[in-house]
Structure formats: C-alpha cells, structure tokens
GROMACS .gro file of C-alpha atoms in nm:
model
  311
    1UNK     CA    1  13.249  12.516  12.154
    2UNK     CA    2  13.230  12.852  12.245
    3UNK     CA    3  13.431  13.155  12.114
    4UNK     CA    4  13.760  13.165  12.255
    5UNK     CA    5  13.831  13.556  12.389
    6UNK     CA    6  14.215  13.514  12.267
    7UNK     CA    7  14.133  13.489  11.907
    8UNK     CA    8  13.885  13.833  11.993
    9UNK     CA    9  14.237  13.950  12.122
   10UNK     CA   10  14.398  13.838  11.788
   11UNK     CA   11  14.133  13.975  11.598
   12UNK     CA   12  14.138  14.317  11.694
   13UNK     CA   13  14.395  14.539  11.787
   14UNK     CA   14  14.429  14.923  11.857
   15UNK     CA   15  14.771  15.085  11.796
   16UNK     CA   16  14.851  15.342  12.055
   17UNK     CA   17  15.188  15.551  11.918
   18UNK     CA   18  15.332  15.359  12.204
   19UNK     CA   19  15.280  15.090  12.015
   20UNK     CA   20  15.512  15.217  11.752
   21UNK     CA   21  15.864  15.142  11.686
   22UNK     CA   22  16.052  15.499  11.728
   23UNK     CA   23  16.328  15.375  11.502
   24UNK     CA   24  16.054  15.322  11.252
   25UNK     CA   25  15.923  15.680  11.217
   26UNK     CA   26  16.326  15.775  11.258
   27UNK     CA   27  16.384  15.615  10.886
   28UNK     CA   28  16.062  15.683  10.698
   29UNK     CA   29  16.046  16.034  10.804
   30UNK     CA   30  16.438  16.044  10.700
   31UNK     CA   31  16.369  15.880  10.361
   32UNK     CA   32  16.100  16.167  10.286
   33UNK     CA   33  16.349  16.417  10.365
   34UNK     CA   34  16.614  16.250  10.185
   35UNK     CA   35  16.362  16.237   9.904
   36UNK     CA   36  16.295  16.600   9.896
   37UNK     CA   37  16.643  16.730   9.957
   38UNK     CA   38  16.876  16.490   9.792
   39UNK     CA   39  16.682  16.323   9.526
   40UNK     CA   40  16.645  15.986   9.694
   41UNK     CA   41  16.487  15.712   9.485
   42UNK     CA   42  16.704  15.887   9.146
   43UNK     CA   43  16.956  15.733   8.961
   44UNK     CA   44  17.306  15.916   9.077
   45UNK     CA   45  17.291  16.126   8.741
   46UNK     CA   46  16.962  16.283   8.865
   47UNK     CA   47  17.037  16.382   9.203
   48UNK     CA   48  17.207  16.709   9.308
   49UNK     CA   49  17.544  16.795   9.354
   50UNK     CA   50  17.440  16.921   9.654
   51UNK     CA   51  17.173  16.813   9.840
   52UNK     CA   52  16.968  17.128  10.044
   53UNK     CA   53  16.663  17.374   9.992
   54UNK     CA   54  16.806  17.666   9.781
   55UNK     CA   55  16.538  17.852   9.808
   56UNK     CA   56  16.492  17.846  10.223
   57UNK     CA   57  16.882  17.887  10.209
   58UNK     CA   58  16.835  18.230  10.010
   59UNK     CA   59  16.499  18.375  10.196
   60UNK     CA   60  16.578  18.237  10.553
   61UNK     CA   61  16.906  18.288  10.635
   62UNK     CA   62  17.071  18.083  10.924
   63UNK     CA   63  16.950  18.155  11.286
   64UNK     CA   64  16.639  18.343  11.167
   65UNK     CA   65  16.367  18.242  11.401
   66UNK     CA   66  15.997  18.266  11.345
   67UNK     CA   67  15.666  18.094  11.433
   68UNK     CA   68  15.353  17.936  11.257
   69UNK     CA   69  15.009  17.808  11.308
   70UNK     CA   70  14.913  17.421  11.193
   71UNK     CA   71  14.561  17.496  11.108
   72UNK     CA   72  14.279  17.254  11.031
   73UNK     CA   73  14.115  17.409  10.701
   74UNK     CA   74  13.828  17.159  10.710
   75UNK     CA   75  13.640  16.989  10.981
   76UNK     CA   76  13.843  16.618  11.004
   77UNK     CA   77  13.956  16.388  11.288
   78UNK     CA   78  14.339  16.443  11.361
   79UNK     CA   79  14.615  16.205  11.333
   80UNK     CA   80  14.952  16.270  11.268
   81UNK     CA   81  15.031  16.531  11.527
   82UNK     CA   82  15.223  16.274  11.748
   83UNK     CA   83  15.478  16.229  11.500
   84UNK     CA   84  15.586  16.627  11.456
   85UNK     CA   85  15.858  16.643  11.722
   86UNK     CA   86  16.065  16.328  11.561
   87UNK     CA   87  16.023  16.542  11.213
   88UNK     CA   88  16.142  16.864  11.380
   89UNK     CA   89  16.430  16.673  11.560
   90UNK     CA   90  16.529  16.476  11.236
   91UNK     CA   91  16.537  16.802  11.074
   92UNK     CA   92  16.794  17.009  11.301
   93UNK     CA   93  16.588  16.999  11.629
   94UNK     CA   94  16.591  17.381  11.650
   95UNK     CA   95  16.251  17.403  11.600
   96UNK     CA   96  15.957  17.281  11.863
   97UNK     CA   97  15.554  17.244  11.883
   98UNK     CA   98  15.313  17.356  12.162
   99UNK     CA   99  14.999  17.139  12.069
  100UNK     CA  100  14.661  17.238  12.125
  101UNK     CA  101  14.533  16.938  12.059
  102UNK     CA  102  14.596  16.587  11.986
  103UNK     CA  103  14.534  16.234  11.782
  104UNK     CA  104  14.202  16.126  11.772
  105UNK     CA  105  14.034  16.457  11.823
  106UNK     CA  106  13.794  16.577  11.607
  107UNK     CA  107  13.827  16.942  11.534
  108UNK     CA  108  13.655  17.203  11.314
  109UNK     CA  109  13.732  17.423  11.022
  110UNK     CA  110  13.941  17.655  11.140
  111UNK     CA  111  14.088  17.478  11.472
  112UNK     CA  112  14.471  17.606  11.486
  113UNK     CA  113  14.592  17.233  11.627
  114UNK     CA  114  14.993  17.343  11.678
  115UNK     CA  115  15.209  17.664  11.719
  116UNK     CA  116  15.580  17.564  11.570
  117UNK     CA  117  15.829  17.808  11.700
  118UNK     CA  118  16.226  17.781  11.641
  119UNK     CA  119  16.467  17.793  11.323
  120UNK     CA  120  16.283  17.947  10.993
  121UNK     CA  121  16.471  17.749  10.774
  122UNK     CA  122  16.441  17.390  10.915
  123UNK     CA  123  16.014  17.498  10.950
  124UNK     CA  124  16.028  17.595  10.563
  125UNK     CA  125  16.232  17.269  10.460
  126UNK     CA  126  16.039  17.050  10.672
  127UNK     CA  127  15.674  17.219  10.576
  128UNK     CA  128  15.585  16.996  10.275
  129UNK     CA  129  15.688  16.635  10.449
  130UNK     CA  130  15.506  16.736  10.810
  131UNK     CA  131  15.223  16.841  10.615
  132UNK     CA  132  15.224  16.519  10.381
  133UNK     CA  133  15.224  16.290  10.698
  134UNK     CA  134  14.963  16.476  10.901
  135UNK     CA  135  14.742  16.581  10.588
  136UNK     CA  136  14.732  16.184  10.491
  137UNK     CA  137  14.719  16.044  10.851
  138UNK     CA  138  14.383  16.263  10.881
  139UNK     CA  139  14.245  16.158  10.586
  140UNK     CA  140  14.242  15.807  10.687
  141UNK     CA  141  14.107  15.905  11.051
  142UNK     CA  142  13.872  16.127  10.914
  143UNK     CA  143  13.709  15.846  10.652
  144UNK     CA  144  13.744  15.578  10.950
  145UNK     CA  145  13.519  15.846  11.185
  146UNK     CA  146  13.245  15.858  10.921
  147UNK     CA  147  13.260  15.518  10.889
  148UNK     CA  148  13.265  15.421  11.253
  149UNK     CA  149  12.947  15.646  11.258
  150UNK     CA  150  12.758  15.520  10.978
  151UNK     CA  151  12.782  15.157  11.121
  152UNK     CA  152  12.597  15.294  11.394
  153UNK     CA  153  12.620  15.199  11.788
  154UNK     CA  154  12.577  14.833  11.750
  155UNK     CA  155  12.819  14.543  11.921
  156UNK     CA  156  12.986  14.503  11.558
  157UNK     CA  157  13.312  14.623  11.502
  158UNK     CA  158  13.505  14.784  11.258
  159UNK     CA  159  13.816  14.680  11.079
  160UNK     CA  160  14.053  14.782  10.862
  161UNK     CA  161  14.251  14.549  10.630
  162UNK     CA  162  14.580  14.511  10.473
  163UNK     CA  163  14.472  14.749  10.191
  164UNK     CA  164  14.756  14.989  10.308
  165UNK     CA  165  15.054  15.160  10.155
  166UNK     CA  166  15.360  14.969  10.127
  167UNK     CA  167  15.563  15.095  10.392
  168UNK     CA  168  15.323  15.281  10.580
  169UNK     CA  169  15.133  15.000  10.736
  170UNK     CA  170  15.157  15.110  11.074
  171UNK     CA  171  15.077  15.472  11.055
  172UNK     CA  172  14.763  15.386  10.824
  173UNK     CA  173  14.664  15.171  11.103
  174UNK     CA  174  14.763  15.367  11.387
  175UNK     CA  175  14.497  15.646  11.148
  176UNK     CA  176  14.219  15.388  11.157
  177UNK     CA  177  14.274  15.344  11.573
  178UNK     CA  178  14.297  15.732  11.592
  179UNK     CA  179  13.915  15.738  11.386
  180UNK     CA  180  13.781  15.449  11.620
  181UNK     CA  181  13.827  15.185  11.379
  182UNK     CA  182  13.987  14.860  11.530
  183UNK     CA  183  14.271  14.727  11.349
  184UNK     CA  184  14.327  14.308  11.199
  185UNK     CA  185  14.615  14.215  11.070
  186UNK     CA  186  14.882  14.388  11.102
  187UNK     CA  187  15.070  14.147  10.855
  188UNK     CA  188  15.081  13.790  10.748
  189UNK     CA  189  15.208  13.717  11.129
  190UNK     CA  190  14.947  13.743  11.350
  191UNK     CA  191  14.727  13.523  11.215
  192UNK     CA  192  14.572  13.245  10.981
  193UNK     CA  193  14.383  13.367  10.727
  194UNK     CA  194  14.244  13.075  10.494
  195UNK     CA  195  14.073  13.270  10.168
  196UNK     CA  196  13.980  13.149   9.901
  197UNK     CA  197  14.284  13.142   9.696
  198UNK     CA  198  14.433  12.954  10.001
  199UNK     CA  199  14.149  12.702   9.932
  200UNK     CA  200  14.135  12.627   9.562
  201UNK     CA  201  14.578  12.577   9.623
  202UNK     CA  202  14.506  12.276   9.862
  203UNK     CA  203  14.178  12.141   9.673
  204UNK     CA  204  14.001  12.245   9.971
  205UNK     CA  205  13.709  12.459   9.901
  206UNK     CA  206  13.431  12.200  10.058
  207UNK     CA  207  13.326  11.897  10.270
  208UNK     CA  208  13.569  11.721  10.426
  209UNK     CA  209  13.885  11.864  10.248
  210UNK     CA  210  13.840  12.177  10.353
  211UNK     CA  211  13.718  12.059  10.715
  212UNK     CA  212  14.079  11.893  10.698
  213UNK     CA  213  14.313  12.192  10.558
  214UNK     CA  214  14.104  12.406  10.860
  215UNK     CA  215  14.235  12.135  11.132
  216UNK     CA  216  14.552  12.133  11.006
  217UNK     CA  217  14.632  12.498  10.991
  218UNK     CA  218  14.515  12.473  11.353
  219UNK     CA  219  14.764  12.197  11.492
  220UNK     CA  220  15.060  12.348  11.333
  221UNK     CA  221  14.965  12.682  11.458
  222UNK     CA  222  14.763  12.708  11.757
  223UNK     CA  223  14.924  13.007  11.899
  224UNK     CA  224  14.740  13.304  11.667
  225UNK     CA  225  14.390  13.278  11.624
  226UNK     CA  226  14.234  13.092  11.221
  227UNK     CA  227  14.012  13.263  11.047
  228UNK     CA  228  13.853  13.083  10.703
  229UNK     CA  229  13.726  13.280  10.423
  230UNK     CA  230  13.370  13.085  10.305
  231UNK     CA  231  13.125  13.275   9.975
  232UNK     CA  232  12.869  13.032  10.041
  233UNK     CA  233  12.638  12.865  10.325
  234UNK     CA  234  12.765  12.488  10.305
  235UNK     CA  235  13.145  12.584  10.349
  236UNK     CA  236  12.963  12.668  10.703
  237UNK     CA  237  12.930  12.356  10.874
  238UNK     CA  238  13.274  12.189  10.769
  239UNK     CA  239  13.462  12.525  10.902
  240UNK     CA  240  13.312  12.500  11.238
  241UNK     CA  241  13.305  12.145  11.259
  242UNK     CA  242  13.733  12.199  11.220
  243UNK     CA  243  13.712  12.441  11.470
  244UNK     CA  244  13.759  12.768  11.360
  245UNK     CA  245  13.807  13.068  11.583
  246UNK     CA  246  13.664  13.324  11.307
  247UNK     CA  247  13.467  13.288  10.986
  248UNK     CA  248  13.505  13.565  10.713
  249UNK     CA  249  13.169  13.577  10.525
  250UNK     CA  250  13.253  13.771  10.176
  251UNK     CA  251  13.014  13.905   9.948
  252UNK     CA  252  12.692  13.730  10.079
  253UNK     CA  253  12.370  13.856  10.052
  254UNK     CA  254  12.215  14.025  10.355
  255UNK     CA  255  11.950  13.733  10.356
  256UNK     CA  256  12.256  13.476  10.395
  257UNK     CA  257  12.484  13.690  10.614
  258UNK     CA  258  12.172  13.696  10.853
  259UNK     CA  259  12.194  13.278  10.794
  260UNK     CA  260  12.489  13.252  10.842
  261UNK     CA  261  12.517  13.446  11.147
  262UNK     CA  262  12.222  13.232  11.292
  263UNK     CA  263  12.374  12.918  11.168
  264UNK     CA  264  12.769  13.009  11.367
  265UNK     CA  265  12.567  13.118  11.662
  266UNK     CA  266  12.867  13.168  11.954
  267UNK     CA  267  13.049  12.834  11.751
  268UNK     CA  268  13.298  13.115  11.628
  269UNK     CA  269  13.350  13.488  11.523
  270UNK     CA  270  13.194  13.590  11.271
  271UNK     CA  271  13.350  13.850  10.985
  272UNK     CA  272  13.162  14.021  10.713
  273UNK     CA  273  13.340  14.168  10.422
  274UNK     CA  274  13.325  14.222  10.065
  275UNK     CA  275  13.207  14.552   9.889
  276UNK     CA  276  13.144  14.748  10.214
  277UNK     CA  277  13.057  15.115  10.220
  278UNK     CA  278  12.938  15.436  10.374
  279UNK     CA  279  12.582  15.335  10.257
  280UNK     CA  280  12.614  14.970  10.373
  281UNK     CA  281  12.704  15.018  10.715
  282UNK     CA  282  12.403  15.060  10.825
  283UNK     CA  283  12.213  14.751  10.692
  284UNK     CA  284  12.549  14.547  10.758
  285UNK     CA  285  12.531  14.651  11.152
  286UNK     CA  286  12.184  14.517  11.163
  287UNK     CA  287  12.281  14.149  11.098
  288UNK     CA  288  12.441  14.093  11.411
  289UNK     CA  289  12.755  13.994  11.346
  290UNK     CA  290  13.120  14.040  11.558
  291UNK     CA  291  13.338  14.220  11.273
  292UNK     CA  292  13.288  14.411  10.986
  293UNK     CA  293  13.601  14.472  10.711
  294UNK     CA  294  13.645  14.769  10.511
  295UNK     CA  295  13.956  14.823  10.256
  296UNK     CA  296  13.787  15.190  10.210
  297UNK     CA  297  13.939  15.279  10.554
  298UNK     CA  298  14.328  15.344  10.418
  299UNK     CA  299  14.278  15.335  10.005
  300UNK     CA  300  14.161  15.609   9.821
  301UNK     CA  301  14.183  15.827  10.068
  302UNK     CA  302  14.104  16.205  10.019
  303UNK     CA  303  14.384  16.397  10.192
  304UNK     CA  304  14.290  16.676  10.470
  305UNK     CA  305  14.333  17.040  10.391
  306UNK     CA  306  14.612  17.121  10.684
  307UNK     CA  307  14.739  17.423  10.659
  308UNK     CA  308  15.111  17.540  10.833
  309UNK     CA  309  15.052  18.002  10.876
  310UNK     CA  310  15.328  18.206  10.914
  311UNK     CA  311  15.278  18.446  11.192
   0.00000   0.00000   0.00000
C-alpha cells in the first residue's frame, strides 16, 4: 500500500488569514478590550462604574489626531500585522495603518513595520491589546523560523501541535504558518489520532488488538486521515498491517527512529515526536522521516519587543 496524498493533505495544513473566520478576531479582539476597559472576567463588584480609559480621556481629548511608528525593537519574524485594522475598527475606526511590511517577513532591529495615523485617544486605548497580539503572534513566528532553520533543508516537515492557548488556537497556528512551520491538527476534528492513552482505554496497545482498534477507527471514519501513536518497534507491523495512513513515533531513540523509518518504508507517513528541540533538529532531519512535531512552537514562548512611537 502506498501513502495515500489525502492523508499528506490532512496532515498538514497552512493557515492563510483568509483562512480565518473574521467574526472570530471580531470577538477575541472585543473581549481584550472589554477586558481592559470594563473589567471583563470580574465579578460585577469589581468592575467600574464606568467602563473607559481615564487617563487617555484626560491627556487626549476628543478629535485630537496624531501618528506613531510600530517598530520592531529586535530582529523577529512578523505576525500579527494582518489583524491591526479589525483592532482599529473595533476600537472607533478613526484611526488607520499604512504597512510597510507584512506577515511572514523577517525584519531587523529597528524595522518601523506600520505608521498608525487617526484619533489619539482610540491609538492610546488600543496600544496595550495591538501590541499584546502582535508582540505574542511574533514570538511564536519568530521561535517557529529558528526552528524551521535548525531542521535544516531536508524533505521533513515541521509541525506544530495542539500545545496552544485556549482560545487562541488559530492565531498560534496561523504564527507557526507565518514562521514556515506547517500546521496538524487544528482540533480533535480533522483527524484520528490513536495515542497511547487511546490504546491502554481499548486494551489495545499490541498484536492483534491493536491491529483491530486501528481497522476500526478506519471503517467508521474513513473520511480524515488515522494516525497511531506507537513507543516501540513491534507496535510497527500490526499498525501498518491495519492500514494506517500515519505513524507517530514518540520518544524513540535515533537508532530506532532510523528502524522504524526503514521498517514503514512508503507503507505510511511517518511522524516523529517526543522531546524535540532547537538542538535536535538537526540529528532528527537526518533520519528521513515525513513529519517532525514540536509543542515548543506555541508554549513558552518569549514575547517580541514591538514597540508603538509617538511621532
């Protein structure tokens, strides 16, 4: 059986911001303004009598216009950018950006990336929230570039996980796609994913049990590709004799990943992940094999110094 290039569809993805639901970024960049200027998230006895920004409303008085610089303090990859005109809209929409430059880029220290021009007071109440989501968004990019370049220009791809923030799946992922990562699984929908835990619940972690739980995942849902979870080389030949379109190798030794690998051949996809790293990559892109996971992509994340300058 050879690898079937619709489970390589279901297996790796790239979000575009077309991709991306506008209603989406409509309520969680409203729930981070609602957060800042009403006390959303409080008990009623905590929030203000009356939600605003006091101190824009005393040092920016209505219809005072002015202009700043989003500038790039560090060296980083950029994401982020394409979601500043929804904040400036959701915020009065009497402010706009002229971009001079865009997702994806990489830019260095120093690189002014936007010119914001319009309202004073909706820039200065909207400063903290469009520098949260563009400082974060970044970040993630930023990692996923160095990544991406310590795997090295072999046919093995990187791929994020669903190691993400609660809530901000898609932007996370739209981060890793804007770093050249490739993103897998966007949620529990889009495909089978047999681990371990999924094993030892159906008393199915070898021979023909697990060979069995494998077939049967694939009957009742041959429409999004399977991909089985195996620690050790004799869960192997029972996986592919079921028919699986991908097989996640975890934590193996680079001796048995390179086994492994041989032993799947073009039977199915093959997945390494499992304490993956900067210094890894490397080594890991010299086995051979389709996919590499990291969760390091979009946790732990350092933030990008992004600075917004008043002119």
């Amino acid at each position: 059986m050879k690898k079937s290039l619709d489970a390589m569809s279901g297996m790796a993805h790239r979000l575009a911001w077309e991709n991306i639901d506008p209603a989406y970024i409509e309520k969680i960049v409203s729930l981070a303004r609602d957060e800042d200027v009403a006390g959303e998230g409080l008990v009623s006895a905590m929030r203000p009598a009356r939600a605003g920004d006091p101190t824009t409303e005393i040092s920016a008085p209505r219809g005072k216009t002015a202009a700043a610089d989003l500038v790039a303090r560090k060296p980083c990859t950029l994401s982020g950018l394409s979601m500043i005109p929804a904040i400036l809209k959701i915020y009065g929409g009497n402010a706009s950006a002229e971009f001079f430059a865009k997702d994806g880029d990489a830019v260095p220290a120093g690189t002014v990336v936007a010119t914001i021009r319009g309202d004073a007071a909706e820039m200065l109440t909207a400063e903290r929230v469009m520098l949260n989501f563009l400082q974060r968004m970044s970040g993630i990019a930023t990692q996923t570039a160095r990544h991406v370049a310590a795997l090295g220009d072999v046919k093995t791809r990187l791929l994020d996980t669903r190691k993400t923030t609660p809530g901000h799946r898609v932007l996370d992922k739209y981060a890793v796609a804007c770093g050249g990562g490739w993103n897998h699984r966007l949620g529990l929908f889009d495909q089978l994913m047999l681990k371990d835990n999924h094993l030892a619940a159906d008393e199915a972690t070898a021979g023909s049990a697990l060979a069995e739980l494998v077939r049967r995942a694939r009957e009742r849902r041959p429409d999004i590709p399977s991909e089985v979870e195996v620690d050790r080389l004799e869960q192997i030949p029972p996986v592919l004799e079921a028919g699986a379109d991908v097989i996640l190798l975890d934590n193996f030794s680079v001796e048995n990943l390179k086994r492994a690998v041989a032993l799947i051949g073009d039977a199915a996809w093959t997945e390494i992940s499992g304490g993956v790293s900067l210094e890894s990559l490397p080594t890991l892109g010299a086995v051979g094999a389709d996919f590499v996971s990291c969760g390091a992509l979009t946790h732990n994340v350092p933030w990008i110094d992004v600075g917004l300058d008043w002119e």
